[in-house]
Coordinates of C-alpha atoms in Angstrom, one line a residue:
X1 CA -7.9 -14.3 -12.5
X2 CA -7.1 -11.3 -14.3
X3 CA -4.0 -9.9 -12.2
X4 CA -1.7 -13.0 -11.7
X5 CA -2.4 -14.3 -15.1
X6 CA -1.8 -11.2 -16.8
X7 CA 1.4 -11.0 -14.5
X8 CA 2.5 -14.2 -15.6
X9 CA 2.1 -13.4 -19.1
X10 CA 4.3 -10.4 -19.4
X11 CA 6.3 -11.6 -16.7
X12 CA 7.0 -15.1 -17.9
X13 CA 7.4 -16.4 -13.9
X14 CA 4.7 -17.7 -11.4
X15 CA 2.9 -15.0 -9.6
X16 CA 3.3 -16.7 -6.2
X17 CA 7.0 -15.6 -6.9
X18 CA 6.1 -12.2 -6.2
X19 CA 3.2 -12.7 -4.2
X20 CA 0.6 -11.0 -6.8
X21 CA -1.9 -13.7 -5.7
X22 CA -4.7 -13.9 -3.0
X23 CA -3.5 -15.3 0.0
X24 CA -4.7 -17.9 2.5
X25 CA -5.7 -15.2 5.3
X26 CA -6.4 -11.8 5.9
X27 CA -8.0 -9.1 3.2
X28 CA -8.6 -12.0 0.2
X29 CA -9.0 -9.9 -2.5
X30 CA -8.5 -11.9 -5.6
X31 CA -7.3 -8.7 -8.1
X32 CA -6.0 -5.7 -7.3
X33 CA -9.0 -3.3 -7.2
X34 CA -8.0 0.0 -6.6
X35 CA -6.0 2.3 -9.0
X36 CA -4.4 3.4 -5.2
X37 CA -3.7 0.5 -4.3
X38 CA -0.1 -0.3 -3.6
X39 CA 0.1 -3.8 -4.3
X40 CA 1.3 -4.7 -7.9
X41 CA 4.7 -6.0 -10.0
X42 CA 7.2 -5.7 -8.3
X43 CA 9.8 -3.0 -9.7
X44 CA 12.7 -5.5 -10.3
X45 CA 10.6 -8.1 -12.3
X46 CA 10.8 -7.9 -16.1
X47 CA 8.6 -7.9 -18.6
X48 CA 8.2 -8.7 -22.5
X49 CA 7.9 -5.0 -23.2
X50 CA 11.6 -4.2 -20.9
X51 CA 12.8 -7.1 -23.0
X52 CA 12.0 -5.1 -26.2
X53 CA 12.3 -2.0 -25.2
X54 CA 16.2 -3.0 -24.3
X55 CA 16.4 -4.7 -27.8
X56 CA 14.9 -1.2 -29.3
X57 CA 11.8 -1.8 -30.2
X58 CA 8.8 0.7 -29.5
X59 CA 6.3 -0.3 -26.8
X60 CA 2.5 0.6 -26.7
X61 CA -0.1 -0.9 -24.6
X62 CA -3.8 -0.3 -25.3
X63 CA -6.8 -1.0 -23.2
X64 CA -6.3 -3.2 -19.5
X65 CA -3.6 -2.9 -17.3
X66 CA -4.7 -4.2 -13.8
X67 CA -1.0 -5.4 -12.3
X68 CA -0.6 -1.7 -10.4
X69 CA 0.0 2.0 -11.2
X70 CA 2.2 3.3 -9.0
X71 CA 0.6 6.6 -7.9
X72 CA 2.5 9.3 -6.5
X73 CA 1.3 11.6 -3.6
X74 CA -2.3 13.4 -4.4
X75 CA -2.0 11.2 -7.8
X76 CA -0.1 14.0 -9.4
X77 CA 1.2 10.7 -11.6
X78 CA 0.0 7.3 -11.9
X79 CA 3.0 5.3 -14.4
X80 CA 1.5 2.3 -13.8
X81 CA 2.6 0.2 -16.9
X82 CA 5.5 3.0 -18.0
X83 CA 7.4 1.8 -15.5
X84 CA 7.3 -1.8 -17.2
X85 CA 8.8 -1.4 -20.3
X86 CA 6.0 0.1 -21.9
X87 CA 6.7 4.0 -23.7
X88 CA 3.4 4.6 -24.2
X89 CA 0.0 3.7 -23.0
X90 CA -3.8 4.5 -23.2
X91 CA -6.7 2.2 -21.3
X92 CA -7.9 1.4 -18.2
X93 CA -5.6 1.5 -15.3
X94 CA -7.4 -1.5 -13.3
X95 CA -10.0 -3.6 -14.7
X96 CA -14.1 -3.1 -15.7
X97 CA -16.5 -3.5 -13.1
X98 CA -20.2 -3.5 -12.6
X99 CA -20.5 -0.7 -10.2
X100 CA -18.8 1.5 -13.7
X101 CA -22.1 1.1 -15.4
X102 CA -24.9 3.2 -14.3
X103 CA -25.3 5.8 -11.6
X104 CA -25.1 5.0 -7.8
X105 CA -26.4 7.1 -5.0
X106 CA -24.3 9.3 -2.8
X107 CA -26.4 10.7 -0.3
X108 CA -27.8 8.0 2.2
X109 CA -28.4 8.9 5.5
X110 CA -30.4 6.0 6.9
X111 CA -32.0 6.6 10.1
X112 CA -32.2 3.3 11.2
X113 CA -28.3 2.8 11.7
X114 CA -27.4 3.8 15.0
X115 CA -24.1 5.4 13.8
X116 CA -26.5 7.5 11.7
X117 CA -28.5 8.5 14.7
X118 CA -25.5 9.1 16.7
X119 CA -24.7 11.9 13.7
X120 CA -28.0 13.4 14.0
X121 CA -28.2 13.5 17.8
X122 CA -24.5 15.0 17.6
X123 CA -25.3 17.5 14.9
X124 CA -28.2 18.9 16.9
X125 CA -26.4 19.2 19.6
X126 CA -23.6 21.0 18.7
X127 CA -26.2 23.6 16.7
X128 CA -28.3 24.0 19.5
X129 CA -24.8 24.5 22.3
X130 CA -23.4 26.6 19.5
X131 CA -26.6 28.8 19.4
X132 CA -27.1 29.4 23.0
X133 CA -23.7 30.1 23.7
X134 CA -24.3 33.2 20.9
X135 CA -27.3 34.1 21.9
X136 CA -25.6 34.3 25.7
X137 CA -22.8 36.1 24.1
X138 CA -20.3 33.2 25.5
X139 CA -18.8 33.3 22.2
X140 CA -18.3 35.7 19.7
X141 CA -20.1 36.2 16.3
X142 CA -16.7 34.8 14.0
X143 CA -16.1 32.3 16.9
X144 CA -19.4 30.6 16.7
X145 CA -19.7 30.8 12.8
X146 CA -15.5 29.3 12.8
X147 CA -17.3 26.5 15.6
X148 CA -20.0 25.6 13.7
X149 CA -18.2 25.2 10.2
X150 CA -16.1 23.0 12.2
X151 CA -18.7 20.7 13.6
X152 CA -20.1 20.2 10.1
X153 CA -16.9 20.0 8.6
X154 CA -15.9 17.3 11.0
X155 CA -19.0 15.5 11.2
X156 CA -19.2 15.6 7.1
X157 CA -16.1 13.1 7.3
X158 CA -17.7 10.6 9.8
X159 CA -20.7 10.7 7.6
X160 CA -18.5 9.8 4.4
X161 CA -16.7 7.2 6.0
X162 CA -20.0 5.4 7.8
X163 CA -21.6 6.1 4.2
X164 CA -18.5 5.1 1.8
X165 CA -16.6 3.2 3.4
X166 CA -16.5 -0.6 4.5
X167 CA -18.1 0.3 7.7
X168 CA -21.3 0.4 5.5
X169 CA -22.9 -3.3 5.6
X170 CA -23.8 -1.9 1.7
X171 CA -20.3 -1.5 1.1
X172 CA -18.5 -3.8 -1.3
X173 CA -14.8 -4.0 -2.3
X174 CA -14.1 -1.7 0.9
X175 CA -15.6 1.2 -0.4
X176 CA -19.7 2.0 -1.8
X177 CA -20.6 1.3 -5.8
X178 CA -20.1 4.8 -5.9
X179 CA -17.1 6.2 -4.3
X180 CA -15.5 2.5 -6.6
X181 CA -17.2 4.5 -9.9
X182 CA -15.7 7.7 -8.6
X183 CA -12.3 6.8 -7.2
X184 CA -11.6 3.9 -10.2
X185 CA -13.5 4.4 -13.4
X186 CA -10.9 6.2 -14.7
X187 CA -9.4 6.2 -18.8
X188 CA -5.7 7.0 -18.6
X189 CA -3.2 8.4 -21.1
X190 CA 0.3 8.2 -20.2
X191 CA 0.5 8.6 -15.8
X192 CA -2.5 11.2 -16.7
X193 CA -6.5 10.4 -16.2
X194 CA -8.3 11.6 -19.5
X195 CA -11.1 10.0 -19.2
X196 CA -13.7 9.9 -15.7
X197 CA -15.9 8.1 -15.5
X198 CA -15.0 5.9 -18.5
X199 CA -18.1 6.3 -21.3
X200 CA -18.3 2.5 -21.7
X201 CA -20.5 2.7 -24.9
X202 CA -17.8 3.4 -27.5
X203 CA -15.1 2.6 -25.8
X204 CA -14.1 -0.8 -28.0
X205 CA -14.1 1.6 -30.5
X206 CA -12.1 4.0 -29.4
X207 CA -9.7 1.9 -27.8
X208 CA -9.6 0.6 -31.8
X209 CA -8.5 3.9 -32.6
X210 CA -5.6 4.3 -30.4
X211 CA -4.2 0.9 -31.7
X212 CA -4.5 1.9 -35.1
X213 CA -2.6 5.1 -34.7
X214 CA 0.0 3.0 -33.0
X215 CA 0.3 1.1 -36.0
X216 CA 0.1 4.1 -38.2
X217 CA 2.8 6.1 -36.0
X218 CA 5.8 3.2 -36.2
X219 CA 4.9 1.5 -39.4
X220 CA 7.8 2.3 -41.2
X221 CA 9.8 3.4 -38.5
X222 CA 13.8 1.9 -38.4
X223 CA 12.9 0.6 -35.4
X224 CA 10.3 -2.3 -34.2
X225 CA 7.1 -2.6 -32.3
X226 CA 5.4 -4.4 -29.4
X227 CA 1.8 -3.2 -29.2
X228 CA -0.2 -5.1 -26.5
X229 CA -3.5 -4.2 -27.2
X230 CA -5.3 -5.5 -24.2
X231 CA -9.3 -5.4 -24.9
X232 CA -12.3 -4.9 -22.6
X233 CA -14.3 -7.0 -23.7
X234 CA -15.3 -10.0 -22.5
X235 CA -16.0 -8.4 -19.3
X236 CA -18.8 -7.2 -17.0
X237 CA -20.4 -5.0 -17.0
X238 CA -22.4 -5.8 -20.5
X239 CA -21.8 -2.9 -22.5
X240 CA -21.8 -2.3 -26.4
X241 CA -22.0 0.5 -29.3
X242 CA -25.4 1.0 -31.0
X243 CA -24.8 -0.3 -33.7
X244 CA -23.9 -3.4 -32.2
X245 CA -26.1 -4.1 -29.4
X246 CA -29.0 -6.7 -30.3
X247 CA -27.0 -8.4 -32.6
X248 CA -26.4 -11.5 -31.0
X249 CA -29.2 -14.7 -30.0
X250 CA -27.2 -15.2 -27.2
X251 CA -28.2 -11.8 -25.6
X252 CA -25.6 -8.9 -24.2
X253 CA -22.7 -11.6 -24.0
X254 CA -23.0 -12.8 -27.5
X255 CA -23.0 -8.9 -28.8
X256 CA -19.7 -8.1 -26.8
X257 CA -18.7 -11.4 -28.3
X258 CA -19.4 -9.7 -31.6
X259 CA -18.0 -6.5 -30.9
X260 CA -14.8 -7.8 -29.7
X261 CA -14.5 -10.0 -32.9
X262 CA -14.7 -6.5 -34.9
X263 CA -12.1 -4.9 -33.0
X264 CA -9.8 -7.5 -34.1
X265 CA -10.8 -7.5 -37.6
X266 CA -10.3 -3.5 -37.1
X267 CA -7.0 -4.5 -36.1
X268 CA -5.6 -7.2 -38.6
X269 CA -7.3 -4.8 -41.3
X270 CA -4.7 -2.1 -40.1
X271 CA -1.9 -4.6 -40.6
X272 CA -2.5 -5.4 -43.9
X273 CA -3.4 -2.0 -44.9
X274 CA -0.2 -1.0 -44.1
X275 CA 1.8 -3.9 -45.4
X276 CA 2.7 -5.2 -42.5
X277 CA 1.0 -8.8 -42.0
X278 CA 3.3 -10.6 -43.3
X279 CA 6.1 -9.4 -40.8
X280 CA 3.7 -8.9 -37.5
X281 CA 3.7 -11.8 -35.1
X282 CA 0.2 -11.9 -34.0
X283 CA -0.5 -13.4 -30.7
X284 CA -4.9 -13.9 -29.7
X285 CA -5.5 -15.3 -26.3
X286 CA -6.9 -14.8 -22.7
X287 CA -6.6 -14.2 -18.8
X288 CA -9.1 -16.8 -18.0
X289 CA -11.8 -18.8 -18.5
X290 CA -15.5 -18.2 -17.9
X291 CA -17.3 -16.9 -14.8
X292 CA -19.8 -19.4 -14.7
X293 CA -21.4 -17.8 -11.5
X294 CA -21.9 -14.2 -13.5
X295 CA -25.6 -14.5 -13.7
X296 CA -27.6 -10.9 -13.5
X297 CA -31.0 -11.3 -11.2
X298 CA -33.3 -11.9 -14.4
X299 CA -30.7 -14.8 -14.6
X300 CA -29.0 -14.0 -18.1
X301 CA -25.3 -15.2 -18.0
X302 CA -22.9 -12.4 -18.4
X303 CA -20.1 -14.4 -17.6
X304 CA -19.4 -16.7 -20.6
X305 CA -19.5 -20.7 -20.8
X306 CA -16.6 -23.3 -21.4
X307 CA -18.5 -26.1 -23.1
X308 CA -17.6 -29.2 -21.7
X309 CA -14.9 -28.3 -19.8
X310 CA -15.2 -28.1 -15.9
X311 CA -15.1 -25.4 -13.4
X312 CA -14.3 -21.8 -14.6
X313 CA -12.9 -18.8 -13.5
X314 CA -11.0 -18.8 -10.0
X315 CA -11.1 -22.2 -10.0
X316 CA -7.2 -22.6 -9.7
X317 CA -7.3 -26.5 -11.5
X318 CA -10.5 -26.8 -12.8
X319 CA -9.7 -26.9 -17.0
X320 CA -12.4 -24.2 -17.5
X321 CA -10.7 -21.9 -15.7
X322 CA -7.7 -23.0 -17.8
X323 CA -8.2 -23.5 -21.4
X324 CA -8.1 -20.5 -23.4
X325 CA -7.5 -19.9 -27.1
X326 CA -3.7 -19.4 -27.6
X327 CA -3.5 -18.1 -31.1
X328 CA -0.2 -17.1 -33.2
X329 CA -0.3 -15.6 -36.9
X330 CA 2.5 -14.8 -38.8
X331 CA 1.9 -15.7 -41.9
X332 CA 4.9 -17.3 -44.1
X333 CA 6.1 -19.1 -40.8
X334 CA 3.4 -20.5 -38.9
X335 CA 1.5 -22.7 -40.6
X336 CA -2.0 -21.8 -41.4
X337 CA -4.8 -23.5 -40.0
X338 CA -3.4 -26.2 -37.6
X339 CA -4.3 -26.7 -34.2
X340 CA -1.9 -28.0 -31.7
X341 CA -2.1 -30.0 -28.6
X342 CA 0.6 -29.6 -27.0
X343 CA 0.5 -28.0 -23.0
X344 CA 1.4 -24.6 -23.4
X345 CA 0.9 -21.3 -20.7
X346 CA 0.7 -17.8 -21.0
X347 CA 4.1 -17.9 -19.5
X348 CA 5.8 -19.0 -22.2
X349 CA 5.0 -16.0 -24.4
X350 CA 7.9 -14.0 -23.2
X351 CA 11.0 -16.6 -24.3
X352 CA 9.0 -17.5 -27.4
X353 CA 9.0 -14.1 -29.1
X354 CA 12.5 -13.5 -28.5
X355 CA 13.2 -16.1 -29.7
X356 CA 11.1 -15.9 -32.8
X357 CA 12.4 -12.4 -33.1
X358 CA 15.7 -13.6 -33.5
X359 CA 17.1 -11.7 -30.1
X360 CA 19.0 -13.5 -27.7
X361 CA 17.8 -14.9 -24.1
X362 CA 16.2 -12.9 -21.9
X363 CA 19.2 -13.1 -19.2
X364 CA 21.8 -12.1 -22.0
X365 CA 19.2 -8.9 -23.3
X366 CA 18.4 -7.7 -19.9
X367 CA 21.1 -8.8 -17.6
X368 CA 19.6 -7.9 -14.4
X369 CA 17.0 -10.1 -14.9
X370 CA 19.6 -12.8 -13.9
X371 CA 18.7 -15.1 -10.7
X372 CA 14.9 -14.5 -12.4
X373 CA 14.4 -18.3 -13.2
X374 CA 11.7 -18.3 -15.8
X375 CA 9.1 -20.7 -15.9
X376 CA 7.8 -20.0 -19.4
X377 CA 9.5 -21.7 -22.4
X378 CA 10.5 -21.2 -25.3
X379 CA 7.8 -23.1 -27.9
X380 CA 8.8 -21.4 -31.5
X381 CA 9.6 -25.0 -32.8
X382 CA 6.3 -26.2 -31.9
X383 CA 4.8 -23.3 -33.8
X384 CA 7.1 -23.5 -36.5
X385 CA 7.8 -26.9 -36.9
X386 CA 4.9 -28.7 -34.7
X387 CA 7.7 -30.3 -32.8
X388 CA 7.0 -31.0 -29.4
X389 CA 7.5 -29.3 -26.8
X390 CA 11.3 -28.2 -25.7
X391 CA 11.8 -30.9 -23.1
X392 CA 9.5 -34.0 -21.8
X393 CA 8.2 -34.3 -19.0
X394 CA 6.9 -31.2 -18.7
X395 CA 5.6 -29.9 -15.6
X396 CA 3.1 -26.7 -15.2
X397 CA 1.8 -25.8 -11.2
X398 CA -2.1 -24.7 -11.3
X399 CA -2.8 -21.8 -8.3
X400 CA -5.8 -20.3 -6.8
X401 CA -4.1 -18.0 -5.1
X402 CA -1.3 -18.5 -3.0
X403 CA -2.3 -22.0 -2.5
X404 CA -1.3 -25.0 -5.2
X405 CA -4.3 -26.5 -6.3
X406 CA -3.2 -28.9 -8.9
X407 CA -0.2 -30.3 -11.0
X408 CA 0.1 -31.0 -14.7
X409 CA 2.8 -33.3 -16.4
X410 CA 3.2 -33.4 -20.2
X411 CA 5.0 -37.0 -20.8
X412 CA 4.5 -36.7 -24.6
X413 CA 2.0 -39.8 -24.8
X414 CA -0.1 -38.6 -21.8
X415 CA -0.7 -35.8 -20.1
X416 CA -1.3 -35.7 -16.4
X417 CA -3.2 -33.7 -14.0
X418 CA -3.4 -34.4 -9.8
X419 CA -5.8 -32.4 -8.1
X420 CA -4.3 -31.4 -4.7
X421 CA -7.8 -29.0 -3.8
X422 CA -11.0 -28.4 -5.1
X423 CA -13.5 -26.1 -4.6
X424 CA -16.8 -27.5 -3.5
X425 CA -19.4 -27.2 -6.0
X426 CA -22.8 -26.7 -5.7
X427 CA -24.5 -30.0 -6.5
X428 CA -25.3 -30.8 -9.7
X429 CA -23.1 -28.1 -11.4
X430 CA -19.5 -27.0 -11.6
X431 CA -19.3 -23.9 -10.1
X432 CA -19.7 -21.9 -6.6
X433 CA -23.2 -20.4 -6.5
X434 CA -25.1 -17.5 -9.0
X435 CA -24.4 -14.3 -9.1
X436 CA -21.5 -11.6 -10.8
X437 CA -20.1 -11.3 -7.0
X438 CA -19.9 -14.7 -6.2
X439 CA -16.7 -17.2 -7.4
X440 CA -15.4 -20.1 -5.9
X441 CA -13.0 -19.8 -3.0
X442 CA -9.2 -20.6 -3.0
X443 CA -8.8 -21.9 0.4
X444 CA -10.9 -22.7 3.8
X445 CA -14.2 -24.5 4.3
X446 CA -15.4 -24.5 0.9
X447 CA -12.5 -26.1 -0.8
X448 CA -12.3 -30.0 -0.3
X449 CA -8.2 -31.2 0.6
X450 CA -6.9 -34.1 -1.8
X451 CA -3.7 -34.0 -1.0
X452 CA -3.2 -37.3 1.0
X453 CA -4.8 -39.1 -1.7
X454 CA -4.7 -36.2 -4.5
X455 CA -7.3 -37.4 -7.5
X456 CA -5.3 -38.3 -11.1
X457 CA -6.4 -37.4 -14.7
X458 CA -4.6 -38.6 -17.7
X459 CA -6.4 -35.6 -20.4
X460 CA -5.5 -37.1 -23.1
X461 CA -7.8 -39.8 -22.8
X462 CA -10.6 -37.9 -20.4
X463 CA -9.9 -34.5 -21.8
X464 CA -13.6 -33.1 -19.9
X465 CA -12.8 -35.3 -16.5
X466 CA -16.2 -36.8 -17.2
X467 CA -15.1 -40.1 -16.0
X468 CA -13.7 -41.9 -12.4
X469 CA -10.1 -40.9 -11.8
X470 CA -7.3 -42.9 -12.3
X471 CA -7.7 -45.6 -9.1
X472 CA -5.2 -45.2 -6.4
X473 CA -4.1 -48.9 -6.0
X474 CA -2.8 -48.8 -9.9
X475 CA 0.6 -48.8 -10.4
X476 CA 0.3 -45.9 -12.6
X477 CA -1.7 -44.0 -10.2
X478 CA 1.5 -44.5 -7.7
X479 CA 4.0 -44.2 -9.8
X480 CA 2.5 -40.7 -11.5
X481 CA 1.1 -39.6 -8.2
X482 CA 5.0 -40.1 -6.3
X483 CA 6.9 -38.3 -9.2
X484 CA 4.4 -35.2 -9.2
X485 CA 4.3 -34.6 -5.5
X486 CA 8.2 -35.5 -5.5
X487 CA 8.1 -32.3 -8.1
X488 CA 6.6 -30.5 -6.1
X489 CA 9.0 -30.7 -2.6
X490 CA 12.0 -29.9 -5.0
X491 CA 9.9 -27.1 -6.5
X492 CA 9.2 -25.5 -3.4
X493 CA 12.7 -26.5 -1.5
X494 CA 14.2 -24.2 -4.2
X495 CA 12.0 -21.3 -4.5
X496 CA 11.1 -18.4 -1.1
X497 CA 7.2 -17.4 -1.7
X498 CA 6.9 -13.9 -0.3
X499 CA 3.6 -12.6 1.6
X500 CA 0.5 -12.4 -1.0
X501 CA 0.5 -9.0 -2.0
X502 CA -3.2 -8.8 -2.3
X503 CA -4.0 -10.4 1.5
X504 CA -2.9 -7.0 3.7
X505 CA -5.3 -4.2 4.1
X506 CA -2.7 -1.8 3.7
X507 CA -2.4 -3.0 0.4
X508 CA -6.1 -3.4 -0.9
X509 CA -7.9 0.2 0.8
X510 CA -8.3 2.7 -1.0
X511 CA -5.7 5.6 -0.1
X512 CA -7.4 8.9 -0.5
X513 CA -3.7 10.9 -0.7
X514 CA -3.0 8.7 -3.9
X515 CA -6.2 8.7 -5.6
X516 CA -5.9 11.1 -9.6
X517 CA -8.2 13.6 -10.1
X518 CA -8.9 14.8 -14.0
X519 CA -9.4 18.6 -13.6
X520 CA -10.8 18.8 -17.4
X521 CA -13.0 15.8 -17.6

């Protein structure tokens, strides 16, 4: 999911360490939703861009943010990511959803609702009392006028919140499609909103823009640069310039496909434009794998595919949710065109570029960070040598959630995964039913419990699971099987989870008193 993995990436740690994942109970919101919402990285955690920023570099981030922004009473400033280590930033403070395309309808007063009829029966009442208590001169002219305003004022708020809020059987998210457009689709620039709504058409490009005058701005500055440029697409809603939508065979997906694929051509163009190429570490990958249930109602898939691989998005061990590209350039030190296949995670991205930056450790750079234990390693020989990885057995946890799901172990000649949950599938398929609003769940009925008798893959030789598992009365099934789940009582004897951040209501509503206003847009 698009929080926690982005969390781990800048972060380098788990994100059940700081409890940015959906928990077993309560709210279960999977990604932080609201730009007021007050769940997010936790102050003292440390990301790639602190690192740099404390080794001089300058820090830019363009496009998603999602992991919290911090908004200060009335919004007057939303940081968000400025309070991370990044000095500058321009995107969108939480993440794209379908409720920001198109226009949704804000007056509803449906009849048939009883709290509705309540507000009509109390409306006329209080105008008719109000009326006769003039016209009997019980109250004064200014009086009545004062009353009345008061009665619609305060009956105005009970209509917004039975029409806008989660009392609303219509509502989704805690809020109506379009108080989320109003209160969310928002384009920031610095702790300021610039943009509202967003004008999705254009806004790869734009977003394009920014990154190259980043680029342009610090190329020949004394100092470096860490620009995250964090793109839109692939993402519902569908959305596209002219010039690009229609392009694709493979509908509104395969043209954001497309246009994404030119915004990083826009981008590497920029690099060598300005001589830079050859001295830019280029890193390509993603949050997650496909939403397999993103189907629209005409049943066009909006949500990508993973080929062969199983599962998808929010599917906490299913390798479709896994598997993404994980793509480094840096030409004159990482070899061209090989493909690797050694486990990696997004996690490891923050000890790898210092490293290949030639800075020292993270705890040594940014000593508060000390007591952090980072899970992430340190790979540069693997890139620039193809070595394997730093130490064997290597051993990578697989949450949905707050709630382990699986366990992978990287022995050098095989690579291990036990499933401790699944999701239950709808027959026939590998995924959780049809439609954008629908994913698999991370805990409760609908997830099957293997973990007195967890299930055993060896991917190296069953890469797509498409055959039994390992059997259980194998001696490498019990052998495997005891040193994983004895990994996993040391693992959790030495490390405190905290509350899911993303499981309290206080959390996840929207707050009103935080929510940024743009006075100009």
């Amino acid at each position: 999911m698009c929080t926690p993995s982005r969390a781990a990436l800048l972060t380098g740690r788990y994100p059940v360490r700081y409890g940015l994942e959906e928990g077993p109970e309560g709210y279960l919101l999977p990604v932080i939703l609201h730009i007021t919402s007050q769940s997010g990285l936790p102050a003292d955690e440390t990301t790639i861009a602190s690192a740099l920023t404390a080794a001089n570099y300058t820090t830019g981030l363009v496009g998603k943010w999602h992991l919290g922004m911090n908004c200060t009473l009335f919004g007057r400033s939303c940081p968000g990511p400025l309070n991370y280590g990044f000095q500058s930033f321009y995107g969108i403070p939480v993440t794209l959803f379908q409720e920001f395309r198109g226009s949704h309808v804000f007056w509803k007063f449906p009849l048939h609702d009883r709290r509705f009829q309540g507000l009509a029966m109390a409306w006329m009442t209080a105008v008719v009392s109000l009326f006769l208590a003039s016209r009997r001169k019980v109250l004064g002219y200014c009086t009545g006028v004062l009353l009345l305003l008061a009665t619609h004022l305060i009956l105005g708020v009970f209509w917004f919140i039975f029409a806008h809020s989660s009392m609303n059987s219509d509502c989704r998210w805690g809020v109506s499609a379009w108080l989320f457009r109003y209160a969310n689709s928002r384009l920031f620039r610095g702790d300021q909103v610039v943009e509202a709504p967003i004008q999705l058409d254009g806004l790869s490009q734009r977003l394009v823009e920014e990154s190259r005058r980043f680029l342009e701005a610090h190329a020949y500055d004394k100092t470096p640069f860490f620009l995250m440029h964090s793109f839109g697409h692939v993402h519902t809603p569908m959305f596209s310039a002219p010039h690009m939508a229609g392009r694709s065979k493979h509908g509104r997906y395969g043209d954001n496909v497309e246009e994404m694929d030119e915004s990083v051509g826009k981008v590497l163009a920029t690099l060598a434009e300005l001589g830079l190429e050859d001295n830019t570490i280029v890193y390509f990958t993603s949050d997650q794998g496909g939403h397999l249930e993103a189907v629209e109602d005409n049943g066009e898939r909006i949500g990508g595919h993973n080929g062969r691989f199983k599962g998808g998005k929010r599917q906490g061990g299913s390798e479709g949710g896994i598997r993404v590209p994980g793509i480094f350039r840096w030409p004159g030190h990482i070899p061209s065109g090989v493909t690797l296949d050694t486990p990696t995670s997004l996690m490891d991205l923050l000890p790898t570029l210092l490293s290949l930056a030639g800075l020292p450790q993270l705890h040594t750079l940014v000593p508060r960070a000390m007591g952090k234990e980072l899970d992430g390693e340190d790979i540069s020989e693997v890139l620039l040598k193809g070595a394997k990885g730093a130490r064997t057995p290597r051993l990578f946890l697989h949450h949905c959630g707050m709630s382990l799901h699986a366990v992978r172990m990287d022995t050098g000649d095989h690579v291990y995964k036990m499933h401790l949950a699944k999701p239950k599938w709808w027959k026939g398929s590998t995924q959780c039913g049809w439609h954008h609003t629908t994913a698999c769940d991370c805990h409760g009925a609908n997830v099957t419990d293997l973990s007195s008798q967890p299930e055993l893959y060896d991917l190296l030789s069953d890469p797509y699971e498409d055959y039994p598992p390992i059997s259980p009365d194998s001696s490498e099934y019990k052998s495997v099987v005891h040193d994983l789940k004895d990994y996993v009582k040391q693992w959790r004897k030495g490390v405190t989870l905290p509350p899911s951040q993303l499981s309290t209501m206080a959390n996840g509503l929207w707050k009103p008193f935080y929510q940024p206003h743009c006075l100009t847009c």
